[in-house]
mmCIF file of N, CA and C in Angstrom:
data_model
loop_
_atom_site.group_PDB
_atom_site.id
_atom_site.type_symbol
_atom_site.label_atom_id
_atom_site.label_comp_id
_atom_site.label_asym_id
_atom_site.label_seq_id
_atom_site.Cartn_x
_atom_site.Cartn_y
_atom_site.Cartn_z
ATOM 1 N N UNK A 1 -35.249 19.137 -22.346
ATOM 2 C CA UNK A 1 -35.308 17.909 -21.645
ATOM 3 C C UNK A 1 -33.839 17.267 -21.562
ATOM 4 N N UNK A 2 -33.114 17.288 -22.719
ATOM 5 C CA UNK A 2 -31.790 16.797 -22.706
ATOM 6 C C UNK A 2 -30.869 17.491 -21.752
ATOM 7 N N UNK A 3 -31.120 18.766 -21.705
ATOM 8 C CA UNK A 3 -30.274 19.676 -20.800
ATOM 9 C C UNK A 3 -30.578 19.311 -19.386
ATOM 10 N N UNK A 4 -31.841 19.086 -19.023
ATOM 11 C CA UNK A 4 -32.193 18.694 -17.667
ATOM 12 C C UNK A 4 -31.632 17.353 -17.247
ATOM 13 N N UNK A 5 -31.709 16.398 -18.230
ATOM 14 C CA UNK A 5 -31.191 15.083 -17.934
ATOM 15 C C UNK A 5 -29.713 15.142 -17.728
ATOM 16 N N UNK A 6 -28.954 16.032 -18.550
ATOM 17 C CA UNK A 6 -27.544 16.155 -18.317
ATOM 18 C C UNK A 6 -27.172 16.799 -17.057
ATOM 19 N N UNK A 7 -27.961 17.749 -16.632
ATOM 20 C CA UNK A 7 -27.722 18.433 -15.341
ATOM 21 C C UNK A 7 -27.932 17.412 -14.182
ATOM 22 N N UNK A 8 -28.964 16.567 -14.184
ATOM 23 C CA UNK A 8 -29.201 15.618 -13.151
ATOM 24 C C UNK A 8 -28.104 14.593 -13.175
ATOM 25 N N UNK A 9 -27.598 14.184 -14.274
ATOM 26 C CA UNK A 9 -26.558 13.236 -14.401
ATOM 27 C C UNK A 9 -25.241 13.770 -13.786
ATOM 28 N N UNK A 10 -24.944 15.008 -14.143
ATOM 29 C CA UNK A 10 -23.768 15.618 -13.590
ATOM 30 C C UNK A 10 -23.801 15.884 -12.016
ATOM 31 N N UNK A 11 -24.937 16.256 -11.546
ATOM 32 C CA UNK A 11 -25.218 16.431 -10.088
ATOM 33 C C UNK A 11 -25.030 15.075 -9.394
ATOM 34 N N UNK A 12 -25.566 13.978 -9.948
ATOM 35 C CA UNK A 12 -25.472 12.619 -9.407
ATOM 36 C C UNK A 12 -24.007 12.215 -9.477
ATOM 37 N N UNK A 13 -23.282 12.439 -10.526
ATOM 38 C CA UNK A 13 -21.879 12.101 -10.621
ATOM 39 C C UNK A 13 -21.119 12.884 -9.502
ATOM 40 N N UNK A 14 -21.420 14.090 -9.208
ATOM 41 C CA UNK A 14 -20.640 14.870 -8.200
ATOM 42 C C UNK A 14 -20.978 14.296 -6.826
ATOM 43 N N UNK A 15 -22.231 13.859 -6.589
ATOM 44 C CA UNK A 15 -22.555 13.361 -5.355
ATOM 45 C C UNK A 15 -21.749 11.998 -5.091
ATOM 46 N N UNK A 16 -21.746 11.143 -6.069
ATOM 47 C CA UNK A 16 -21.066 9.891 -5.988
ATOM 48 C C UNK A 16 -19.529 10.156 -5.798
ATOM 49 N N UNK A 17 -18.986 11.047 -6.490
ATOM 50 C CA UNK A 17 -17.576 11.378 -6.361
ATOM 51 C C UNK A 17 -17.274 11.872 -4.913
ATOM 52 N N UNK A 18 -18.075 12.737 -4.419
ATOM 53 C CA UNK A 18 -17.811 13.271 -3.079
ATOM 54 C C UNK A 18 -17.997 12.218 -2.001
ATOM 55 N N UNK A 19 -18.864 11.266 -2.250
ATOM 56 C CA UNK A 19 -19.129 10.152 -1.274
ATOM 57 C C UNK A 19 -17.849 9.301 -1.323
ATOM 58 N N UNK A 20 -17.307 9.046 -2.486
ATOM 59 C CA UNK A 20 -16.132 8.162 -2.596
ATOM 60 C C UNK A 20 -14.962 8.827 -1.933
ATOM 61 N N UNK A 21 -14.847 10.105 -2.017
ATOM 62 C CA UNK A 21 -13.745 10.761 -1.367
ATOM 63 C C UNK A 21 -13.819 10.871 0.146
ATOM 64 N N UNK A 22 -15.081 10.795 0.585
ATOM 65 C CA UNK A 22 -15.334 10.857 2.057
ATOM 66 C C UNK A 22 -14.937 9.683 2.828
ATOM 67 N N UNK A 23 -14.777 8.608 2.078
ATOM 68 C CA UNK A 23 -14.374 7.305 2.750
ATOM 69 C C UNK A 23 -13.009 7.436 3.346
ATOM 70 N N UNK A 24 -12.850 7.074 4.673
ATOM 71 C CA UNK A 24 -11.592 7.158 5.268
ATOM 72 C C UNK A 24 -10.530 6.269 4.698
ATOM 73 N N UNK A 25 -9.289 6.882 4.533
ATOM 74 C CA UNK A 25 -8.146 6.146 3.917
ATOM 75 C C UNK A 25 -7.057 6.241 5.025
ATOM 76 N N UNK A 26 -6.536 5.165 5.371
ATOM 77 C CA UNK A 26 -5.363 5.133 6.295
ATOM 78 C C UNK A 26 -4.108 5.062 5.444
ATOM 79 N N UNK A 27 -3.253 6.008 5.563
ATOM 80 C CA UNK A 27 -2.028 6.058 4.792
ATOM 81 C C UNK A 27 -0.843 5.707 5.628
ATOM 82 N N UNK A 28 -0.100 4.700 5.205
ATOM 83 C CA UNK A 28 1.119 4.279 5.916
ATOM 84 C C UNK A 28 2.308 4.180 4.964
ATOM 85 N N UNK A 29 3.375 4.867 5.384
ATOM 86 C CA UNK A 29 4.555 4.805 4.486
ATOM 87 C C UNK A 29 5.591 3.918 5.290
ATOM 88 N N UNK A 30 6.076 2.884 4.606
ATOM 89 C CA UNK A 30 7.227 2.068 5.148
ATOM 90 C C UNK A 30 8.498 2.557 4.602
ATOM 91 N N UNK A 31 9.418 2.943 5.537
ATOM 92 C CA UNK A 31 10.764 3.331 5.010
ATOM 93 C C UNK A 31 11.585 2.098 4.785
ATOM 94 N N UNK A 32 12.569 2.303 3.931
ATOM 95 C CA UNK A 32 13.457 1.194 3.616
ATOM 96 C C UNK A 32 14.074 0.545 4.822
ATOM 97 N N UNK A 33 14.313 1.329 5.906
ATOM 98 C CA UNK A 33 14.824 0.897 7.161
ATOM 99 C C UNK A 33 13.909 -0.107 7.861
ATOM 100 N N UNK A 34 12.660 -0.075 7.505
ATOM 101 C CA UNK A 34 11.720 -0.955 8.168
ATOM 102 C C UNK A 34 11.548 -2.294 7.489
ATOM 103 N N UNK A 35 12.346 -2.593 6.483
ATOM 104 C CA UNK A 35 12.231 -3.826 5.690
ATOM 105 C C UNK A 35 13.505 -4.598 5.896
ATOM 106 N N UNK A 36 13.348 -5.876 6.271
ATOM 107 C CA UNK A 36 14.497 -6.752 6.551
ATOM 108 C C UNK A 36 14.886 -7.613 5.465
ATOM 109 N N UNK A 37 13.893 -7.863 4.508
ATOM 110 C CA UNK A 37 14.184 -8.739 3.324
ATOM 111 C C UNK A 37 13.239 -8.433 2.195
ATOM 112 N N UNK A 38 13.692 -8.709 0.960
ATOM 113 C CA UNK A 38 12.828 -8.513 -0.180
ATOM 114 C C UNK A 38 12.971 -9.731 -1.003
ATOM 115 N N UNK A 39 11.922 -10.291 -1.490
ATOM 116 C CA UNK A 39 11.868 -11.477 -2.399
ATOM 117 C C UNK A 39 10.977 -11.118 -3.581
ATOM 118 N N UNK A 40 11.394 -11.529 -4.805
ATOM 119 C CA UNK A 40 10.669 -11.283 -6.000
ATOM 120 C C UNK A 40 10.519 -12.511 -6.828
ATOM 121 N N UNK A 41 9.335 -12.679 -7.410
ATOM 122 C CA UNK A 41 9.013 -13.740 -8.321
ATOM 123 C C UNK A 41 8.112 -13.302 -9.351
ATOM 124 N N UNK A 42 8.571 -13.107 -10.525
ATOM 125 C CA UNK A 42 7.700 -12.547 -11.574
ATOM 126 C C UNK A 42 7.235 -11.123 -11.151
ATOM 127 N N UNK A 43 5.916 -10.923 -11.164
ATOM 128 C CA UNK A 43 5.402 -9.664 -10.851
ATOM 129 C C UNK A 43 4.867 -9.593 -9.424
ATOM 130 N N UNK A 44 5.298 -10.460 -8.610
ATOM 131 C CA UNK A 44 5.006 -10.493 -7.144
ATOM 132 C C UNK A 44 6.202 -10.079 -6.325
ATOM 133 N N UNK A 45 6.068 -9.315 -5.289
ATOM 134 C CA UNK A 45 7.132 -8.935 -4.430
ATOM 135 C C UNK A 45 6.617 -9.145 -2.967
ATOM 136 N N UNK A 46 7.610 -9.724 -2.162
ATOM 137 C CA UNK A 46 7.245 -9.909 -0.742
ATOM 138 C C UNK A 46 8.275 -9.126 0.142
ATOM 139 N N UNK A 47 7.753 -8.449 1.035
ATOM 140 C CA UNK A 47 8.554 -7.615 1.972
ATOM 141 C C UNK A 47 8.418 -8.255 3.337
ATOM 142 N N UNK A 48 9.556 -8.538 3.948
ATOM 143 C CA UNK A 48 9.651 -8.992 5.345
ATOM 144 C C UNK A 48 9.870 -7.756 6.165
ATOM 145 N N UNK A 49 9.017 -7.454 7.087
ATOM 146 C CA UNK A 49 9.132 -6.225 7.944
ATOM 147 C C UNK A 49 9.907 -6.475 9.185
ATOM 148 N N UNK A 50 10.652 -5.522 9.636
ATOM 149 C CA UNK A 50 11.331 -5.612 10.920
ATOM 150 C C UNK A 50 10.299 -5.522 11.984
ATOM 151 N N UNK A 51 10.586 -6.008 13.240
ATOM 152 C CA UNK A 51 9.556 -6.139 14.291
ATOM 153 C C UNK A 51 8.905 -4.808 14.621
ATOM 154 N N UNK A 52 9.632 -3.686 14.659
ATOM 155 C CA UNK A 52 9.074 -2.491 14.929
ATOM 156 C C UNK A 52 8.032 -2.008 13.913
ATOM 157 N N UNK A 53 8.239 -2.290 12.618
ATOM 158 C CA UNK A 53 7.322 -1.991 11.594
ATOM 159 C C UNK A 53 6.031 -2.903 11.748
ATOM 160 N N UNK A 54 6.389 -4.183 12.088
ATOM 161 C CA UNK A 54 5.131 -5.094 12.252
ATOM 162 C C UNK A 54 4.270 -4.579 13.355
ATOM 163 N N UNK A 55 4.855 -4.241 14.504
ATOM 164 C CA UNK A 55 4.051 -3.642 15.580
ATOM 165 C C UNK A 55 3.272 -2.421 15.156
ATOM 166 N N UNK A 56 3.903 -1.469 14.497
ATOM 167 C CA UNK A 56 3.348 -0.277 14.059
ATOM 168 C C UNK A 56 2.149 -0.550 13.162
ATOM 169 N N UNK A 57 2.335 -1.380 12.155
ATOM 170 C CA UNK A 57 1.330 -1.829 11.203
ATOM 171 C C UNK A 57 0.249 -2.538 11.869
ATOM 172 N N UNK A 58 0.499 -3.381 12.796
ATOM 173 C CA UNK A 58 -0.500 -4.181 13.449
ATOM 174 C C UNK A 58 -1.436 -3.250 14.319
ATOM 175 N N UNK A 59 -0.806 -2.265 14.956
ATOM 176 C CA UNK A 59 -1.553 -1.335 15.842
ATOM 177 C C UNK A 59 -2.495 -0.408 14.932
ATOM 178 N N UNK A 60 -1.952 0.008 13.798
ATOM 179 C CA UNK A 60 -2.824 0.810 12.956
ATOM 180 C C UNK A 60 -3.936 -0.024 12.285
ATOM 181 N N UNK A 61 -3.710 -1.228 11.835
ATOM 182 C CA UNK A 61 -4.770 -2.083 11.258
ATOM 183 C C UNK A 61 -5.753 -2.525 12.198
ATOM 184 N N UNK A 62 -5.309 -2.645 13.498
ATOM 185 C CA UNK A 62 -6.270 -3.047 14.563
ATOM 186 C C UNK A 62 -7.290 -1.887 14.769
ATOM 187 N N UNK A 63 -6.773 -0.634 14.768
ATOM 188 C CA UNK A 63 -7.631 0.521 14.992
ATOM 189 C C UNK A 63 -8.493 0.926 13.856
ATOM 190 N N UNK A 64 -8.168 0.489 12.644
ATOM 191 C CA UNK A 64 -8.909 0.967 11.484
ATOM 192 C C UNK A 64 -9.622 -0.195 10.616
ATOM 193 N N UNK A 65 -10.125 -1.090 11.366
ATOM 194 C CA UNK A 65 -10.857 -2.269 10.677
ATOM 195 C C UNK A 65 -11.910 -1.663 9.718
ATOM 196 N N UNK A 66 -12.018 -2.233 8.525
ATOM 197 C CA UNK A 66 -13.044 -1.794 7.583
ATOM 198 C C UNK A 66 -12.683 -0.620 6.718
ATOM 199 N N UNK A 67 -11.597 0.049 7.107
ATOM 200 C CA UNK A 67 -11.180 1.258 6.313
ATOM 201 C C UNK A 67 -10.235 0.769 5.199
ATOM 202 N N UNK A 68 -9.952 1.739 4.272
ATOM 203 C CA UNK A 68 -9.031 1.449 3.226
ATOM 204 C C UNK A 68 -7.594 1.772 3.728
ATOM 205 N N UNK A 69 -6.630 0.909 3.448
ATOM 206 C CA UNK A 69 -5.266 1.092 3.713
ATOM 207 C C UNK A 69 -4.541 1.419 2.429
ATOM 208 N N UNK A 70 -3.774 2.524 2.400
ATOM 209 C CA UNK A 70 -2.938 2.835 1.307
ATOM 210 C C UNK A 70 -1.527 2.773 1.792
ATOM 211 N N UNK A 71 -0.765 1.788 1.348
ATOM 212 C CA UNK A 71 0.581 1.492 1.836
ATOM 213 C C UNK A 71 1.563 1.992 0.760
ATOM 214 N N UNK A 72 2.483 2.798 1.198
ATOM 215 C CA UNK A 72 3.561 3.275 0.319
ATOM 216 C C UNK A 72 4.821 2.665 0.846
ATOM 217 N N UNK A 73 5.781 2.518 -0.021
ATOM 218 C CA UNK A 73 7.121 2.036 0.379
ATOM 219 C C UNK A 73 8.126 3.005 -0.125
ATOM 220 N N UNK A 74 8.875 3.647 0.805
ATOM 221 C CA UNK A 74 9.844 4.613 0.354
ATOM 222 C C UNK A 74 9.181 5.756 -0.477
ATOM 223 N N UNK A 75 7.973 6.054 -0.118
ATOM 224 C CA UNK A 75 7.266 7.163 -0.820
ATOM 225 C C UNK A 75 6.492 6.738 -2.143
ATOM 226 N N UNK A 76 6.580 5.464 -2.566
ATOM 227 C CA UNK A 76 5.908 4.970 -3.731
ATOM 228 C C UNK A 76 4.727 4.065 -3.392
ATOM 229 N N UNK A 77 3.580 4.381 -4.009
ATOM 230 C CA UNK A 77 2.415 3.523 -3.654
ATOM 231 C C UNK A 77 2.615 2.076 -4.013
ATOM 232 N N UNK A 78 2.404 1.242 -2.966
ATOM 233 C CA UNK A 78 2.690 -0.239 -3.169
ATOM 234 C C UNK A 78 1.327 -0.973 -3.277
ATOM 235 N N UNK A 79 0.327 -0.675 -2.372
ATOM 236 C CA UNK A 79 -0.988 -1.300 -2.483
ATOM 237 C C UNK A 79 -1.971 -0.527 -1.793
ATOM 238 N N UNK A 80 -3.168 -0.774 -2.184
ATOM 239 C CA UNK A 80 -4.411 -0.246 -1.574
ATOM 240 C C UNK A 80 -5.364 -1.277 -1.363
ATOM 241 N N UNK A 81 -5.836 -1.513 -0.055
ATOM 242 C CA UNK A 81 -6.673 -2.658 0.295
ATOM 243 C C UNK A 81 -7.514 -2.314 1.440
ATOM 244 N N UNK A 82 -8.607 -2.953 1.499
ATOM 245 C CA UNK A 82 -9.526 -2.817 2.709
ATOM 246 C C UNK A 82 -8.868 -3.643 3.933
ATOM 247 N N UNK A 83 -8.914 -2.991 5.090
ATOM 248 C CA UNK A 83 -8.408 -3.662 6.244
ATOM 249 C C UNK A 83 -9.430 -4.617 6.804
ATOM 250 N N UNK A 84 -9.241 -5.963 6.659
ATOM 251 C CA UNK A 84 -10.206 -6.912 7.095
ATOM 252 C C UNK A 84 -9.840 -7.454 8.453
ATOM 253 N N UNK A 85 -8.540 -7.504 8.745
ATOM 254 C CA UNK A 85 -7.992 -7.953 10.102
ATOM 255 C C UNK A 85 -6.663 -7.398 10.248
ATOM 256 N N UNK A 86 -6.168 -7.353 11.516
ATOM 257 C CA UNK A 86 -4.841 -6.705 11.831
ATOM 258 C C UNK A 86 -3.683 -7.573 11.097
ATOM 259 N N UNK A 87 -2.759 -6.777 10.665
ATOM 260 C CA UNK A 87 -1.566 -7.388 9.955
ATOM 261 C C UNK A 87 -0.749 -7.965 11.101
ATOM 262 N N UNK A 88 -0.414 -9.309 10.944
ATOM 263 C CA UNK A 88 0.364 -9.932 12.013
ATOM 264 C C UNK A 88 1.647 -10.664 11.567
ATOM 265 N N UNK A 89 1.684 -11.284 10.338
ATOM 266 C CA UNK A 89 2.764 -12.154 10.145
ATOM 267 C C UNK A 89 4.078 -11.382 9.730
ATOM 268 N N UNK A 90 3.997 -10.137 9.359
ATOM 269 C CA UNK A 90 5.169 -9.431 9.102
ATOM 270 C C UNK A 90 5.650 -9.538 7.646
ATOM 271 N N UNK A 91 4.894 -10.151 6.785
ATOM 272 C CA UNK A 91 5.205 -10.195 5.404
ATOM 273 C C UNK A 91 4.129 -9.588 4.566
ATOM 274 N N UNK A 92 4.475 -8.760 3.673
ATOM 275 C CA UNK A 92 3.509 -8.054 2.858
ATOM 276 C C UNK A 92 3.726 -8.414 1.442
ATOM 277 N N UNK A 93 2.715 -8.823 0.679
ATOM 278 C CA UNK A 93 2.789 -9.180 -0.735
ATOM 279 C C UNK A 93 2.278 -8.000 -1.606
ATOM 280 N N UNK A 94 3.092 -7.653 -2.538
ATOM 281 C CA UNK A 94 2.761 -6.569 -3.497
ATOM 282 C C UNK A 94 2.650 -7.162 -4.861
ATOM 283 N N UNK A 95 1.522 -7.079 -5.492
ATOM 284 C CA UNK A 95 1.362 -7.613 -6.847
ATOM 285 C C UNK A 95 1.556 -6.548 -7.786
ATOM 286 N N UNK A 96 2.391 -6.836 -8.733
ATOM 287 C CA UNK A 96 2.622 -5.950 -9.953
ATOM 288 C C UNK A 96 2.945 -4.523 -9.527
ATOM 289 N N UNK A 97 4.109 -4.334 -8.818
ATOM 290 C CA UNK A 97 4.452 -3.038 -8.409
ATOM 291 C C UNK A 97 4.782 -2.086 -9.594
ATOM 292 N N UNK A 98 4.680 -0.759 -9.490
ATOM 293 C CA UNK A 98 4.982 -0.024 -10.636
ATOM 294 C C UNK A 98 6.507 -0.078 -10.850
ATOM 295 N N UNK A 99 7.038 0.255 -12.065
ATOM 296 C CA UNK A 99 8.437 0.148 -12.348
ATOM 297 C C UNK A 99 9.373 0.871 -11.443
ATOM 298 N N UNK A 100 9.031 2.006 -11.009
ATOM 299 C CA UNK A 100 9.972 2.817 -10.107
ATOM 300 C C UNK A 100 9.997 2.112 -8.770
ATOM 301 N N UNK A 101 8.943 1.649 -8.174
ATOM 302 C CA UNK A 101 8.910 1.006 -6.990
ATOM 303 C C UNK A 101 9.747 -0.280 -7.102
ATOM 304 N N UNK A 102 9.576 -0.988 -8.115
ATOM 305 C CA UNK A 102 10.297 -2.290 -8.420
ATOM 306 C C UNK A 102 11.789 -2.036 -8.424
ATOM 307 N N UNK A 103 12.186 -0.979 -9.123
ATOM 308 C CA UNK A 103 13.690 -0.684 -9.105
ATOM 309 C C UNK A 103 14.200 -0.353 -7.681
ATOM 310 N N UNK A 104 13.411 0.436 -6.976
ATOM 311 C CA UNK A 104 13.770 0.710 -5.601
ATOM 312 C C UNK A 104 13.878 -0.523 -4.742
ATOM 313 N N UNK A 105 12.946 -1.443 -4.915
ATOM 314 C CA UNK A 105 12.939 -2.658 -4.181
ATOM 315 C C UNK A 105 14.135 -3.585 -4.564
ATOM 316 N N UNK A 106 14.488 -3.642 -5.885
ATOM 317 C CA UNK A 106 15.632 -4.369 -6.371
ATOM 318 C C UNK A 106 16.956 -3.884 -5.738
ATOM 319 N N UNK A 107 17.027 -2.600 -5.682
ATOM 320 C CA UNK A 107 18.220 -2.016 -5.084
ATOM 321 C C UNK A 107 18.288 -2.305 -3.579
ATOM 322 N N UNK A 108 17.160 -2.195 -2.930
ATOM 323 C CA UNK A 108 17.066 -2.532 -1.498
ATOM 324 C C UNK A 108 17.343 -4.021 -1.276
ATOM 325 N N UNK A 109 16.856 -4.923 -2.145
ATOM 326 C CA UNK A 109 17.176 -6.305 -1.987
ATOM 327 C C UNK A 109 18.643 -6.548 -2.111
ATOM 328 N N UNK A 110 19.244 -5.875 -3.128
ATOM 329 C CA UNK A 110 20.714 -6.077 -3.298
ATOM 330 C C UNK A 110 21.465 -5.593 -2.006
ATOM 331 N N UNK A 111 21.035 -4.424 -1.530
ATOM 332 C CA UNK A 111 21.727 -3.859 -0.398
ATOM 333 C C UNK A 111 21.546 -4.791 0.888
ATOM 334 N N UNK A 112 20.420 -5.268 1.037
ATOM 335 C CA UNK A 112 20.143 -6.255 2.153
ATOM 336 C C UNK A 112 20.970 -7.526 2.011
ATOM 337 N N UNK A 113 21.077 -8.091 0.787
ATOM 338 C CA UNK A 113 21.805 -9.255 0.550
ATOM 339 C C UNK A 113 23.325 -9.004 0.772
ATOM 340 N N UNK A 114 23.792 -7.826 0.549
ATOM 341 C CA UNK A 114 25.205 -7.555 0.779
ATOM 342 C C UNK A 114 25.581 -7.311 2.160
ATOM 343 N N UNK A 115 24.545 -7.345 3.060
ATOM 344 C CA UNK A 115 24.759 -7.025 4.501
ATOM 345 C C UNK A 115 24.751 -5.605 4.900
ATOM 346 N N UNK A 116 24.470 -4.773 3.957
ATOM 347 C CA UNK A 116 24.429 -3.293 4.283
ATOM 348 C C UNK A 116 23.112 -2.925 4.849
ATOM 349 N N UNK A 117 22.218 -3.870 5.035
ATOM 350 C CA UNK A 117 20.884 -3.468 5.572
ATOM 351 C C UNK A 117 20.719 -3.813 7.054
ATOM 352 N N UNK A 118 21.723 -3.818 7.784
ATOM 353 C CA UNK A 118 21.613 -4.242 9.235
ATOM 354 C C UNK A 118 21.177 -3.097 10.080
ATOM 355 N N UNK A 119 20.569 -2.104 9.567
ATOM 356 C CA UNK A 119 20.140 -0.891 10.295
ATOM 357 C C UNK A 119 19.470 -1.242 11.615
#
C-alpha cells in the first residue's frame, strides 16, 4: 500500500512539474547599451531604458499578455514577473538584485555618470 501511494505521489509530482514547465516564458535580455541611467536605494535598483529598448519591451509585452516575463540585464537574471500590461514608462524596478548583477549595475552607473554611456 505504501509503495502504491508513493508511486501515485511521484506520478502526480511529475505531472505538476511538467505542467509548470509548459507555461510560456518570454525571455528578454537588456544589454548595457539599452540603459541610459541606473539609480540605487538600498536593495532596490531602477533602470531608465533608452527609447529603442522601451519600444522593444513595449512591443513584446503587448504581444505576450498573461505570460511570464523573465528579464535579464547583461546576461544576469533581474526579475521574473507576469505580464499584466504593456511596459510603457521606460523605468524598470528590480528588487534585491543578486550580488553579481548589482556589481555590474554599479559599474554601469559609474560609467553613465562619467559620460561614457552616450552610446
